[in-house]
């Protein structure tokens, strides 16, 4: 057992009695009530999932293992001369709950390096789909193609996986899968839009290696460290995390589960919103003949979008009720590195007009920007202008959180997820409507 796995095993042993006690002694304590609006409204706000890896406060935003984004950025070890932490250290933090030392970061990096070789059949699967496939379809299929490597399935079939040790096999799958995702993502980019793949380097950290595989110079490595960290986790109820958790609850292995989560991330109301923001901005610029629109023009474009029945991408949130701190983190980066960039200026101008428009529109509960309102503009600045690729970047980051979560799901023995459904007639009865 490697040192990382040993640390995790210790943490799991320490944690298990808490879950066991809650279940045994306090299982009947009520956490919440469910209204008809919640049953019909996407289960918004119902407290029925448990994770200790991150928590989303509606006003403060995300905390990873108790740390806000600024605290996370400050406390995690960084490569020499870098402002953004090692992604490997963040993964260690998510997985174990402990802030890593430099040595711990090295252990994760070593694990990833040892496990990162991508089998040729993954590339063949992706290229076999043709360049006209969406990058998220390629990403999901690439992940799913590796399912035959699952250590959990081997153990399950051999009869050696049980309720107590299944997490160990999930851990192996999670580490093997996570190690390969940066190369798979960069391959999709280079295959679909550029001439040839750039091989992975063993001498770089995850963020640095990803930047060089994309073929983009510094400080893109910093962009990607920040990007993967801020996108990693957003508690358990978002579509990608929930889908991954749900599928894994059937003891489907990490490859099946992550592929499902990535499929959810590919929806325009979820991660795909980052491509939609750039698409919307390009549409605006096209209509303006390439000129930067005035605030009045922007207000008009927002209303045109709303009046045509579309959402304004990058704004609103199911839980957040203020500006997403992931938006703020990216905005601070942009103010430092690309303050004069025209797309950044447009994103900033939108930040000034969209909340007022949405408040006047009166539908969205949260008129403030989410993470996706900003992410494309930084990618665009560094030369990644193929905006249909942006959600793959979100997906590599999101994998860090959802994969850490399914290891813990198995460690704490979370069962098959199976909520109960009711019929419309049952809702009417509950509502006291009898004359239908
Ligand atoms: N533009 C226009 N209308 C909106 C927006 C928006 N940005 N956000 C919410 N609304 C509408 C929403 O469609 C709904 O309309 P209706 O009453 O006609 O059904 C109404 O406001 C109430 O929705 P909320 O309760 O505020 O939001 P909900 O929790 O249902 O949905 C989102 C959350 C994120 C799906 C929604 O805000 C949205 O569609 N935003 C734009 C897409 C986006 O940026 N998604 C990315 C979210 C972050 N991520 O990465 O996943
Ligand atoms: C996410 O990062 O998953 C999104 O902000 C959506 C959510 O939290 O519901």
Short mmCIF file of C-alpha atoms and ligand atoms in Angstrom, two decimals, residues 44 268-271 273 306 310-318 321 326 358 361 363-366 370-372 394, ligand 1:
data_model
loop_
_atom_site.label_atom_id
_atom_site.label_comp_id
_atom_site.label_asym_id
_atom_site.label_seq_id
_atom_site.Cartn_x
_atom_site.Cartn_y
_atom_site.Cartn_z
CA UNK A 44 -33.90 22.00 -5.12
CA UNK A 268 -25.82 23.75 -21.42
CA UNK A 269 -27.44 24.38 -18.03
CA UNK A 270 -24.35 22.84 -16.39
CA UNK A 271 -20.72 22.83 -17.58
CA UNK A 273 -22.47 26.97 -20.23
CA UNK A 306 -34.45 36.62 -22.75
CA UNK A 310 -33.19 31.63 -23.90
CA UNK A 311 -31.20 31.90 -20.71
CA UNK A 312 -28.23 34.25 -20.39
CA UNK A 313 -25.38 31.77 -20.09
CA UNK A 314 -23.00 32.09 -17.15
CA UNK A 315 -25.58 33.78 -14.92
CA UNK A 316 -27.78 32.29 -12.23
CA UNK A 317 -27.28 29.30 -9.99
CA UNK A 318 -29.33 26.62 -8.29
CA UNK A 321 -27.13 33.72 -4.23
CA UNK A 326 -14.83 31.05 -8.80
CA UNK A 358 -32.09 39.65 -14.70
CA UNK A 361 -36.76 40.21 -15.72
CA UNK A 363 -37.36 35.14 -12.88
CA UNK A 364 -33.85 34.06 -11.90
CA UNK A 365 -33.43 33.66 -8.14
CA UNK A 366 -29.77 34.53 -8.51
CA UNK A 370 -21.32 31.79 -12.02
CA UNK A 371 -17.95 30.20 -12.82
CA UNK A 372 -18.79 29.80 -16.52
CA UNK A 394 -14.08 21.80 -16.66
N1 LIG B 1 -31.13 33.69 -17.78
C1 LIG B 1 -32.48 33.70 -17.92
N2 LIG B 1 -33.32 33.09 -17.09
C2 LIG B 1 -32.78 32.48 -16.03
C3 LIG B 1 -31.40 32.46 -15.77
C4 LIG B 1 -30.56 33.09 -16.71
N3 LIG B 1 -29.24 33.07 -16.59
N4 LIG B 1 -31.18 31.77 -14.64
C5 LIG B 1 -32.38 31.35 -14.20
N5 LIG B 1 -33.35 31.79 -15.04
C6 LIG B 1 -34.77 31.48 -14.98
C7 LIG B 1 -34.98 29.98 -15.07
O1 LIG B 1 -34.88 29.50 -16.40
C8 LIG B 1 -36.35 29.82 -14.46
O2 LIG B 1 -37.29 30.20 -15.44
P1 LIG B 1 -38.81 29.69 -15.40
O3 LIG B 1 -39.41 30.28 -14.16
O4 LIG B 1 -39.40 30.21 -16.65
O5 LIG B 1 -38.73 28.18 -15.34
C9 LIG B 1 -36.33 30.89 -13.37
O6 LIG B 1 -35.31 31.83 -13.75
C10 LIG B 1 -36.02 30.35 -11.99
O7 LIG B 1 -34.80 29.65 -12.05
P2 LIG B 1 -33.84 29.58 -10.78
O8 LIG B 1 -34.58 28.91 -9.69
O9 LIG B 1 -33.24 30.92 -10.50
O10 LIG B 1 -32.62 28.70 -11.32
P3 LIG B 1 -32.52 27.11 -11.38
O11 LIG B 1 -32.02 26.61 -10.09
O12 LIG B 1 -33.76 26.51 -11.92
O13 LIG B 1 -31.41 26.94 -12.53
C11 LIG B 1 -29.38 27.44 -13.66
C12 LIG B 1 -30.05 27.26 -12.30
C13 LIG B 1 -27.90 27.57 -13.46
C14 LIG B 1 -29.68 26.22 -14.53
C15 LIG B 1 -29.95 28.72 -14.32
O14 LIG B 1 -29.63 29.85 -13.54
C16 LIG B 1 -29.48 28.94 -15.74
O15 LIG B 1 -30.08 28.38 -16.66
N6 LIG B 1 -28.36 29.72 -15.94
C17 LIG B 1 -27.79 29.86 -17.25
C18 LIG B 1 -26.97 28.64 -17.63
C19 LIG B 1 -25.72 28.55 -16.80
O16 LIG B 1 -24.98 29.52 -16.65
N7 LIG B 1 -25.43 27.35 -16.29
C20 LIG B 1 -24.16 27.10 -15.58
C21 LIG B 1 -24.36 26.91 -14.08
C22 LIG B 1 -23.02 26.65 -13.43
N8 LIG B 1 -22.45 25.39 -13.87
O17 LIG B 1 -21.35 25.33 -14.30
O18 LIG B 1 -23.12 24.34 -13.80
#
